[in-house]
Amino acid sequence: MESMGISAQGIAMSFARREQEQTVLENLDLDITPGSFVTLLGPSGCGKSTLLKILGGILEPTEGTVRIGGQPAADAVKGRFIGLVPQRPALLPWKSAVQNASMLRQIAAGERAADAAPAARRALELVGLAAAEDKLPHELSGGMAQRVSIARALAMDPAILLMDEPFGALDAITRDEMNLKLAEIWAATGKTVVFVTHSISEAVFLSDTVHVMGLDRGRFLETLDVALPRPRTREVLDDPVFTEYTGRLRGHLEPKATV
Amino acid sequence: MALAQDDVKKPAGRRPGGRRPGGAIRGWIRSVWPSLTVFVAGFVLWELAVEVFGISSFELAKPSEFLAEMWRSRDMLWDATWVTTQEILYGFLLSFAVGVLLAVLIVRFSWLERALYPLIVLFQVVPKVALAPIFILWFGYGLAPKLLLIVVITFFPITLNMIVGLKAIDQDLLLLMRSVGSSRNQILTRIQIPTSLPYLFAGMRIAITLAVIGAVVAEFSGAENGLGYLIQFASTQLDTPLMFAALTLVSLLGLILYYAMSLLEFVLRRRFPHITADTTR
């Protein structure tokens, strides 16, 4: 599917909690161009996951409008424009890697297993797991499981990938590997990616644009356009520009006057 | 609610990897022989104790006595065993259908959960074996009151475990399904029901043993044949060896049915490896 952009205006979200209304997000505007890699960076509880779901049309905002590829967000879900990579892999334990990667095509698009398998295999190849297609989830490492989860989203050939802290639970070394892999996948597919993380270096390494969200109703503290060269490889991490970016973003996220 | 919680048997963790068949049999023998030794030793001690202390066979039959009785009355006992087995199997199947259906409906429709769930838990407080005479009164001495009693006694662990299993769905998976516009029915049939299988099996293991109790109690209250009926009959005749013979067969029946459940689980494991088959532990 052709990559799509997202345009969000005046987004607000509040939940009723113990009869009190809590406003999580207020008056946010966001424009995401097709094919770009955009990251929402912020501390836990700033509403970045909520915003991600709203941008994908999975969650309806209390106020504001979201248009995906020029269409109302609700149609994006029905049209299966969205490929979601949740926080945990959430694989079905009784299905092999390739069956898990086919799963959404089968259930959502009503395809038969044999028809869904080729796309799933291509996606597994893209994430570097072609050799593990018959393995069951409990035979996979954490990083491999998360790659199956990414393949499951890619197999749908979505217009937009939504990734909700997908590498948060992985160890640092695996995480670095996954970031490199994701940069590679993004370059190969040209999908629009909206990525949520609280890791500053991950955000800078992967993104074209980083939106830093604060704890005050998700207000954007800064929007940073990352002017690092592509393709991004390990060398980028040693680039002084990279260090400058991460230092600048750290300034927003450090707790103030509490230490 | 504490009552409801206690009845939930959480499925154990997955046993990693498969074993070679030869090794499995040897492993099984190794795990079984200690309990088998104790079992046989118990019978020998029993036999000796009755002999040494001169207990009359009217009070406590010797194993050799009731085993001989078992052989003598084998036709009658076989008939009775068959009758009871049928009651248990039909009752259990009915209970399975009722239990699973109830759980699925309760999880699918929240208004049904609000309407039924408290009543189901409340119903657990009723000592259901006490219903047996009422069922006999309503339905006579045939199969119907036995099935009804078994269903009433056994559906609860099935329903409760199934409900817990259906609700054990990964929240991230639920979100994922919503992101592609899946319907609630799709989520239920493709994700929730297979996810609930280990929980369901834990409930079925409890239910099958309860089904044996249900059949025996129902037969106590009024029957024309069956092992429970024979125990009752033998007790009125002061025929202790026959009582013990029937008792042994009921116990054996319960054991076989319990292991049949494990076998079913083991077979289903090929398709659903997340079901655990902890047959010998």
Coordinates of C-alpha atoms in Angstrom, one line a residue:
Chain A
M1 CA 0.0 0.0 0.0
E2 CA 1.2 3.5 -0.8
S3 CA 2.5 5.4 2.3
M4 CA 0.1 7.9 3.8
G5 CA 0.4 11.0 5.8
I6 CA -1.4 11.9 9.0
S7 CA -2.8 15.3 9.9
A8 CA -4.2 15.9 13.4
Q9 CA -5.8 19.1 14.6
G10 CA -6.8 20.2 18.0
I11 CA -6.5 16.8 19.6
A12 CA -7.7 16.5 23.2
M13 CA -8.2 13.4 25.2
S14 CA -9.7 13.1 28.7
F15 CA -10.7 10.1 30.7
A16 CA -13.1 9.9 33.5
R17 CA -11.3 8.4 36.4
R18 CA -13.1 8.0 39.8
E19 CA -15.7 10.5 38.7
Q20 CA -12.9 13.0 38.0
E21 CA -12.1 14.1 34.5
Q22 CA -8.4 13.8 33.7
T23 CA -7.1 15.5 30.7
V24 CA -4.2 13.6 29.2
L25 CA -3.8 15.5 26.0
E26 CA -4.9 19.0 25.1
N27 CA -4.9 21.0 21.9
L28 CA -2.2 19.1 19.9
D29 CA -1.6 19.7 16.2
L30 CA 0.6 17.3 14.2
D31 CA 1.4 16.8 10.6
I32 CA 3.2 13.8 9.4
T33 CA 4.3 13.6 5.8
P34 CA 4.0 10.3 3.9
G35 CA 7.1 8.1 4.1
S36 CA 8.7 10.0 7.1
F37 CA 9.8 8.5 10.4
V38 CA 8.3 10.5 13.3
T39 CA 8.9 9.8 16.9
L40 CA 7.0 10.8 20.0
L41 CA 9.5 11.0 22.8
G42 CA 8.5 11.6 26.4
P43 CA 8.5 10.3 30.0
S44 CA 6.1 7.6 31.2
G45 CA 2.6 8.9 31.6
C46 CA 2.9 11.8 29.2
G47 CA 0.2 10.4 26.9
K48 CA 2.5 9.4 24.0
S49 CA 0.9 5.9 23.6
T50 CA -2.5 7.5 23.8
L51 CA -1.6 10.0 21.1
L52 CA -0.2 7.1 18.9
K53 CA -3.5 5.2 19.1
I54 CA -5.4 8.4 18.3
L55 CA -3.2 9.1 15.3
G56 CA -3.9 5.5 14.0
G57 CA -7.7 5.9 14.5
I58 CA -7.7 3.1 17.0
L59 CA -8.8 5.4 19.8
E60 CA -11.2 8.3 19.3
P61 CA -10.1 11.6 20.7
T62 CA -12.5 13.6 22.9
E63 CA -11.9 16.6 20.7
G64 CA -10.2 17.3 17.4
T65 CA -9.9 15.5 14.1
V66 CA -7.5 13.1 12.6
R67 CA -7.2 12.5 8.9
I68 CA -5.2 9.6 7.5
G69 CA -4.3 9.9 3.9
G70 CA -6.9 12.6 3.7
Q71 CA -9.6 10.3 5.0
P72 CA -11.3 10.3 8.4
A73 CA -9.3 8.2 10.9
A74 CA -12.1 5.7 11.5
D75 CA -11.9 4.7 7.8
A76 CA -8.2 3.9 8.2
V77 CA -9.0 1.1 10.6
K78 CA -11.7 -0.3 8.4
G79 CA -9.4 0.1 5.3
R80 CA -6.5 -1.6 7.2
F81 CA -4.1 1.3 6.6
I82 CA -2.6 0.7 10.0
G83 CA 0.1 -1.8 11.0
L84 CA 0.4 -1.8 14.7
V85 CA 3.5 -3.0 16.6
P86 CA 2.5 -3.1 20.2
Q87 CA 4.7 -2.9 23.3
R88 CA 4.9 -6.6 23.8
P89 CA 5.0 -9.0 20.8
A90 CA 1.6 -10.5 21.7
L91 CA 2.1 -13.6 19.5
L92 CA -0.3 -16.5 19.6
P93 CA 1.5 -19.2 21.4
W94 CA 0.0 -22.0 19.3
K95 CA 1.0 -20.6 16.0
S96 CA 4.4 -20.7 14.3
A97 CA 6.3 -17.5 13.3
V98 CA 4.9 -17.6 9.8
Q99 CA 1.4 -18.4 11.0
N100 CA 1.6 -15.5 13.4
A101 CA 2.8 -13.2 10.7
S102 CA -0.2 -14.3 8.5
M103 CA -2.6 -14.0 11.4
L104 CA -3.9 -10.5 10.7
R105 CA -4.4 -11.1 7.0
Q106 CA -6.4 -14.2 7.8
I107 CA -8.6 -12.7 10.5
A108 CA -9.0 -9.1 9.3
A109 CA -8.9 -9.6 5.5
G110 CA -10.5 -13.1 5.6
E111 CA -7.7 -14.7 3.6
R112 CA -7.0 -18.4 3.8
A113 CA -3.8 -19.6 5.3
A114 CA -2.3 -20.5 2.0
D115 CA -3.1 -17.1 0.5
A116 CA -1.8 -15.2 3.4
A117 CA 1.5 -17.1 3.7
P118 CA 3.5 -15.6 0.8
A119 CA 3.1 -12.1 2.2
A120 CA 4.0 -13.3 5.7
R121 CA 7.1 -15.0 4.4
R122 CA 8.2 -11.9 2.5
A123 CA 7.8 -9.9 5.7
L124 CA 9.7 -12.4 7.8
E125 CA 12.5 -12.3 5.2
L126 CA 12.5 -8.5 5.5
V127 CA 13.0 -8.7 9.3
G128 CA 15.7 -11.3 8.9
L129 CA 13.7 -14.3 10.2
A130 CA 13.2 -16.4 7.1
A131 CA 15.0 -19.3 8.7
A132 CA 12.8 -19.3 11.8
E133 CA 9.4 -19.4 10.1
D134 CA 8.3 -22.7 11.6
K135 CA 9.4 -21.9 15.1
L136 CA 6.8 -21.4 17.9
P137 CA 6.9 -18.3 20.0
H138 CA 8.4 -20.0 23.0
E139 CA 11.3 -21.1 20.9
L140 CA 12.1 -17.5 19.9
S141 CA 14.2 -15.0 21.8
G142 CA 12.7 -11.6 22.9
G143 CA 14.2 -9.8 19.9
M144 CA 13.1 -12.5 17.5
A145 CA 9.5 -12.4 18.9
Q146 CA 9.4 -8.7 18.4
R147 CA 10.7 -9.0 14.9
V148 CA 7.8 -11.5 14.2
S149 CA 5.5 -8.8 15.6
I150 CA 7.0 -6.3 13.1
A151 CA 6.6 -8.8 10.3
R152 CA 3.0 -9.4 11.2
A153 CA 2.4 -5.7 10.8
L154 CA 4.4 -5.5 7.5
A155 CA 2.6 -8.5 6.1
M156 CA -0.6 -6.4 6.0
D157 CA 1.3 -4.0 3.7
P158 CA -0.1 -1.0 5.7
A159 CA 0.2 2.6 4.7
I160 CA 1.5 3.5 8.2
L161 CA 3.4 1.6 10.8
L162 CA 2.5 2.5 14.4
M163 CA 5.2 1.3 16.9
D164 CA 4.4 1.6 20.6
E165 CA 7.7 1.3 22.5
P166 CA 8.4 -1.9 20.6
F167 CA 11.9 -2.4 22.0
G168 CA 11.3 -1.2 25.5
A169 CA 11.5 -4.7 27.0
L170 CA 14.7 -5.8 25.2
D171 CA 18.2 -5.7 26.6
A172 CA 20.5 -2.9 25.4
I173 CA 22.5 -4.9 22.9
T174 CA 19.4 -6.5 21.3
R175 CA 17.8 -3.1 21.3
D176 CA 20.7 -1.5 19.3
E177 CA 20.5 -4.4 16.8
M178 CA 16.8 -3.9 16.5
N179 CA 17.2 -0.2 15.8
L180 CA 19.7 -0.9 13.0
K181 CA 17.3 -3.5 11.6
L182 CA 14.4 -1.1 11.8
A183 CA 16.3 1.7 10.1
E184 CA 17.1 -0.8 7.3
I185 CA 13.4 -2.0 7.1
W186 CA 12.2 1.6 6.9
A187 CA 14.6 2.4 4.1
A188 CA 13.6 -0.7 2.2
T189 CA 9.8 -0.2 2.5
G190 CA 9.4 3.5 2.7
K191 CA 6.5 3.2 5.1
T192 CA 5.4 6.1 7.2
V193 CA 6.4 5.2 10.7
V194 CA 5.1 6.8 13.9
F195 CA 7.3 5.5 16.8
V196 CA 6.9 5.9 20.5
T197 CA 9.8 5.7 22.9
H198 CA 11.3 7.1 26.0
S199 CA 14.9 6.4 24.8
I200 CA 16.5 9.6 23.6
S201 CA 19.2 7.9 21.5
E202 CA 16.7 5.6 19.9
A203 CA 14.6 8.5 18.9
V204 CA 17.5 10.5 17.4
F205 CA 19.0 7.5 15.7
L206 CA 15.8 6.5 13.9
S207 CA 13.8 9.6 13.2
D208 CA 13.4 12.4 10.7
T209 CA 11.4 14.3 13.3
V210 CA 11.2 13.9 17.1
H211 CA 8.3 15.5 19.0
V212 CA 9.3 15.8 22.7
M213 CA 6.2 15.5 24.9
G214 CA 6.0 16.9 28.4
L215 CA 4.0 15.7 31.4
D216 CA 1.7 18.7 31.1
R217 CA -1.2 17.4 29.0
G218 CA 1.2 16.1 26.4
R219 CA 2.3 19.5 25.3
F220 CA 5.1 19.4 22.8
L221 CA 8.2 20.8 24.4
E222 CA 10.2 20.8 21.2
T223 CA 10.0 19.5 17.7
L224 CA 13.4 18.5 16.4
D225 CA 14.2 17.8 12.8
V226 CA 17.1 15.4 12.7
A227 CA 19.6 16.3 10.0
L228 CA 21.8 13.2 10.2
P229 CA 22.7 11.5 7.0
R230 CA 21.0 8.4 5.8
P231 CA 21.3 5.4 5.7
R232 CA 22.0 5.4 9.4
T233 CA 24.6 2.9 10.6
R234 CA 26.5 2.4 13.8
E235 CA 28.8 5.2 12.9
V236 CA 26.0 7.7 13.4
L237 CA 26.2 7.1 17.1
D238 CA 29.7 8.6 17.2
D239 CA 28.8 11.6 15.1
P240 CA 29.2 14.8 17.1
V241 CA 25.9 16.0 15.7
F242 CA 24.2 12.9 17.1
T243 CA 25.6 13.7 20.6
E244 CA 24.5 17.3 20.3
Y245 CA 21.0 16.3 19.5
T246 CA 20.7 13.8 22.4
G247 CA 22.2 16.3 24.8
R248 CA 19.6 18.9 23.7
L249 CA 16.7 16.5 24.1
R250 CA 18.0 15.3 27.5
G251 CA 17.6 18.9 28.7
H252 CA 13.9 18.6 28.3
L253 CA 13.5 15.2 29.9
E254 CA 15.6 15.6 33.0
P255 CA 13.6 16.1 36.2
K256 CA 13.9 19.7 37.2
A257 CA 15.0 20.9 40.6
T258 CA 14.3 17.6 42.3
V259 CA 17.8 16.3 42.7
Chain B
M1 CA -16.1 -14.1 45.8
A2 CA -13.3 -15.8 47.8
L3 CA -15.1 -19.0 47.0
A4 CA -15.0 -18.4 43.3
Q5 CA -11.3 -17.6 43.4
D6 CA -10.4 -20.8 45.2
D7 CA -11.9 -22.9 42.5
V8 CA -9.7 -21.5 39.8
K9 CA -6.8 -23.8 39.0
K10 CA -4.3 -21.8 37.1
P11 CA -2.6 -23.7 34.3
A12 CA 1.0 -24.6 35.0
G13 CA 3.8 -23.2 33.0
R14 CA 4.7 -24.9 29.7
R15 CA 7.0 -27.8 29.8
P16 CA 9.9 -27.0 27.5
G17 CA 10.5 -29.2 24.4
G18 CA 9.3 -32.7 23.6
R19 CA 10.9 -35.9 24.8
R20 CA 11.8 -39.0 22.9
P21 CA 9.1 -41.6 23.2
G22 CA 11.3 -44.3 24.6
G23 CA 12.6 -41.9 27.2
A24 CA 9.1 -40.8 28.0
I25 CA 8.0 -44.4 28.9
R26 CA 11.1 -45.0 31.0
G27 CA 10.6 -41.7 32.7
W28 CA 7.0 -42.6 33.4
I29 CA 7.9 -45.9 35.0
R30 CA 10.5 -44.1 37.1
S31 CA 8.0 -41.6 38.3
V32 CA 5.3 -44.2 38.9
W33 CA 7.1 -47.0 40.8
P34 CA 7.4 -45.2 44.2
S35 CA 3.7 -44.6 44.5
L36 CA 2.9 -48.0 43.2
T37 CA 5.2 -49.6 45.9
V38 CA 3.5 -47.6 48.6
F39 CA 0.1 -48.7 47.2
V40 CA 0.9 -52.4 47.1
A41 CA 2.5 -52.2 50.6
G42 CA -0.6 -50.5 51.9
F43 CA -2.7 -53.4 50.6
V44 CA -0.4 -56.0 52.2
L45 CA -0.4 -54.2 55.5
W46 CA -4.2 -54.0 55.4
E47 CA -4.5 -57.7 54.7
L48 CA -2.1 -58.5 57.6
A49 CA -3.8 -56.1 60.0
V50 CA -7.2 -57.6 59.5
E51 CA -5.7 -61.0 60.1
V52 CA -3.6 -60.2 63.1
F53 CA -6.1 -58.1 65.0
G54 CA -8.9 -60.5 64.1
I55 CA -11.2 -57.8 62.7
S56 CA -14.4 -59.4 61.4
S57 CA -15.0 -59.2 57.6
F58 CA -18.3 -57.6 58.4
E59 CA -16.5 -54.5 59.7
L60 CA -13.5 -54.4 57.3
A61 CA -13.1 -56.7 54.4
K62 CA -9.6 -58.0 53.6
P63 CA -8.3 -57.1 50.1
S64 CA -8.1 -60.8 49.3
E65 CA -11.7 -61.2 50.2
F66 CA -13.2 -58.4 48.2
L67 CA -10.9 -59.1 45.3
A68 CA -12.4 -62.7 45.3
E69 CA -15.8 -61.1 45.6
M70 CA -15.1 -59.0 42.7
W71 CA -14.3 -62.1 40.6
R72 CA -17.3 -64.0 41.8
S73 CA -19.8 -61.2 41.1
R74 CA -18.0 -60.0 38.0
D75 CA -21.1 -60.0 35.7
M76 CA -23.1 -58.0 38.1
L77 CA -20.3 -55.6 38.8
W78 CA -19.5 -55.2 35.1
D79 CA -23.1 -54.2 34.4
A80 CA -23.1 -51.8 37.3
T81 CA -19.8 -50.2 36.2
W82 CA -21.1 -49.8 32.7
V83 CA -24.3 -48.1 33.9
T84 CA -22.3 -45.7 36.1
T85 CA -19.8 -45.0 33.4
Q86 CA -22.6 -44.0 31.0
E87 CA -24.1 -41.7 33.6
I88 CA -20.8 -40.0 34.2
L89 CA -19.9 -39.6 30.5
Y90 CA -23.2 -38.3 29.4
G91 CA -23.5 -36.1 32.4
F92 CA -20.0 -34.7 31.9
L93 CA -20.5 -34.0 28.2
L94 CA -23.7 -32.2 28.9
S95 CA -22.0 -30.3 31.7
F96 CA -19.2 -29.4 29.3
A97 CA -21.6 -28.0 26.7
V98 CA -23.6 -26.1 29.3
G99 CA -20.4 -24.8 31.1
V100 CA -18.6 -23.7 28.0
L101 CA -21.7 -22.1 26.5
L102 CA -22.4 -20.2 29.7
A103 CA -18.8 -18.9 29.9
V104 CA -18.7 -17.8 26.3
L105 CA -22.1 -16.0 26.6
I106 CA -21.1 -14.4 29.9
V107 CA -17.8 -13.1 28.4
R108 CA -19.4 -12.0 25.1
F109 CA -22.3 -10.1 26.6
S110 CA -21.5 -8.0 29.6
W111 CA -25.2 -7.6 30.5
L112 CA -25.4 -11.4 30.8
E113 CA -22.4 -11.3 33.1
R114 CA -24.1 -8.8 35.3
A115 CA -27.3 -10.8 35.3
L116 CA -26.0 -14.3 35.7
Y117 CA -22.6 -14.3 37.3
P118 CA -23.7 -13.4 40.8
L119 CA -26.4 -16.0 40.7
I120 CA -24.0 -18.7 39.5
V121 CA -21.6 -17.9 42.4
L122 CA -24.6 -17.8 44.8
F123 CA -25.7 -21.2 43.5
Q124 CA -22.3 -22.6 44.5
V125 CA -23.4 -22.2 48.2
V126 CA -26.2 -24.7 47.7
P127 CA -25.0 -28.1 48.8
K128 CA -25.9 -29.7 45.5
V129 CA -25.7 -33.3 46.6
A130 CA -28.8 -32.5 48.7
L131 CA -30.7 -31.8 45.5
A132 CA -30.4 -35.5 44.5
P133 CA -33.6 -36.6 46.3
I134 CA -35.5 -33.7 44.7
F135 CA -34.3 -34.7 41.3
I136 CA -35.3 -38.3 41.9
L137 CA -38.8 -37.1 43.0
W138 CA -39.2 -35.1 39.8
F139 CA -37.6 -37.4 37.2
G140 CA -37.8 -40.9 38.7
Y141 CA -35.2 -43.6 38.9
G142 CA -33.9 -43.3 35.3
L143 CA -30.9 -41.5 33.7
A144 CA -32.4 -38.0 33.7
P145 CA -32.0 -37.2 37.4
K146 CA -28.4 -38.5 37.4
L147 CA -27.4 -36.3 34.5
L148 CA -29.0 -33.3 36.0
L149 CA -27.2 -33.8 39.3
I150 CA -23.9 -34.3 37.5
V151 CA -24.4 -31.1 35.5
V152 CA -25.3 -29.1 38.5
I153 CA -22.3 -30.3 40.4
T154 CA -19.7 -30.0 37.6
F155 CA -20.5 -27.1 35.4
F156 CA -19.1 -24.5 37.8
P157 CA -15.4 -25.3 37.6
I158 CA -15.8 -25.6 33.8
T159 CA -17.6 -22.2 33.5
L160 CA -15.4 -20.4 36.0
N161 CA -12.1 -21.6 34.5
M162 CA -13.3 -20.9 31.0
I163 CA -14.3 -17.3 32.0
V164 CA -10.9 -16.7 33.5
G165 CA -9.3 -18.1 30.4
L166 CA -11.4 -16.1 28.0
K167 CA -10.5 -12.9 29.9
A168 CA -6.8 -13.8 30.0
I169 CA -6.4 -12.2 26.6
D170 CA -3.2 -10.1 26.2
Q171 CA -4.3 -6.4 26.1
D172 CA -1.8 -5.7 23.4
L173 CA -3.2 -8.4 21.3
L174 CA -6.7 -7.0 21.8
L175 CA -5.5 -3.6 20.7
L176 CA -3.8 -5.2 17.6
M177 CA -7.1 -6.8 16.6
R178 CA -8.9 -3.5 17.0
S179 CA -6.3 -1.8 14.9
V180 CA -7.4 -3.8 11.9
G181 CA -11.1 -3.5 12.7
S182 CA -11.8 -7.1 13.8
S183 CA -15.2 -7.8 15.3
R184 CA -15.8 -9.0 18.8
N185 CA -16.9 -12.3 17.5
Q186 CA -13.7 -12.7 15.5
I187 CA -11.6 -11.9 18.6
L188 CA -13.7 -14.4 20.6
T189 CA -13.4 -17.3 18.2
R190 CA -9.9 -16.8 16.8
I191 CA -8.1 -15.5 19.9
Q192 CA -10.0 -15.9 23.1
I193 CA -11.3 -19.4 22.8
P194 CA -8.0 -21.0 21.9
T195 CA -6.3 -18.9 24.6
S196 CA -8.7 -20.3 27.2
L197 CA -7.9 -24.0 26.5
P198 CA -5.4 -24.6 29.3
Y199 CA -7.8 -23.0 31.7
L200 CA -10.7 -25.0 30.4
F201 CA -8.7 -28.2 30.8
A202 CA -7.8 -27.4 34.4
G203 CA -11.6 -27.0 35.0
M204 CA -12.4 -30.2 33.2
R205 CA -10.0 -32.2 35.4
I206 CA -11.8 -30.9 38.5
A207 CA -15.2 -31.5 36.8
I208 CA -14.6 -35.2 35.8
T209 CA -13.8 -36.2 39.4
L210 CA -16.8 -34.3 40.6
A211 CA -18.9 -36.1 38.0
V212 CA -18.0 -39.5 39.6
I213 CA -19.2 -38.2 43.0
G214 CA -22.4 -36.9 41.3
A215 CA -23.2 -40.2 39.7
V216 CA -22.7 -42.2 43.0
V217 CA -24.7 -39.8 45.1
A218 CA -27.5 -39.8 42.6
E219 CA -27.5 -43.6 42.6
F220 CA -27.6 -43.6 46.4
S221 CA -30.8 -41.5 46.3
G222 CA -32.6 -43.8 43.9
A223 CA -31.5 -46.1 41.1
E224 CA -32.0 -49.6 39.7
N225 CA -28.4 -50.3 38.9
G226 CA -24.9 -48.8 39.1
L227 CA -22.0 -48.9 41.4
G228 CA -23.5 -46.4 43.8
Y229 CA -26.6 -48.4 43.9
L230 CA -24.6 -51.6 44.6
I231 CA -22.8 -50.0 47.5
Q232 CA -26.1 -48.9 49.0
F233 CA -27.6 -52.3 48.4
A234 CA -24.6 -54.2 49.8
S235 CA -24.7 -52.0 52.9
T236 CA -28.4 -53.0 53.6
Q237 CA -27.3 -56.6 53.2
L238 CA -24.3 -56.2 55.5
D239 CA -22.2 -57.5 52.6
T240 CA -19.0 -55.7 53.3
P241 CA -16.8 -57.5 50.7
L242 CA -19.3 -56.4 47.9
M243 CA -19.3 -52.9 49.2
F244 CA -15.5 -52.7 49.0
A245 CA -15.5 -54.4 45.6
A246 CA -17.9 -51.7 44.2
L247 CA -15.9 -49.0 46.0
T248 CA -12.7 -50.2 44.4
L249 CA -14.3 -50.1 40.9
V250 CA -15.7 -46.6 41.4
S251 CA -12.3 -45.4 42.5
L252 CA -10.7 -47.1 39.5
L253 CA -13.3 -45.5 37.2
G254 CA -12.5 -42.0 38.6
L255 CA -8.8 -42.6 38.0
I256 CA -9.3 -43.8 34.5
L257 CA -11.5 -40.9 33.6
Y258 CA -9.0 -38.4 35.1
Y259 CA -6.2 -39.8 33.0
A260 CA -8.4 -39.9 29.9
M261 CA -8.7 -36.2 30.4
S262 CA -4.9 -35.9 30.4
L263 CA -4.7 -38.1 27.3
L264 CA -7.1 -35.8 25.5
E265 CA -5.0 -32.8 26.5
F266 CA -1.9 -34.6 25.3
V267 CA -3.5 -35.3 21.9
L268 CA -4.6 -31.7 21.5
R269 CA -1.1 -30.5 22.3
R270 CA -0.1 -31.2 18.8
R271 CA -2.3 -28.4 17.6
F272 CA -2.3 -26.2 20.6
P273 CA 1.2 -26.5 22.2
H274 CA 0.3 -24.0 24.9
I275 CA -1.9 -26.6 26.6
T276 CA 0.1 -28.2 29.3
A277 CA -0.1 -32.0 29.9
D278 CA 1.1 -32.5 33.4
T279 CA -0.2 -36.1 33.6
T280 CA 2.1 -37.6 36.2
R281 CA 2.7 -34.7 38.4

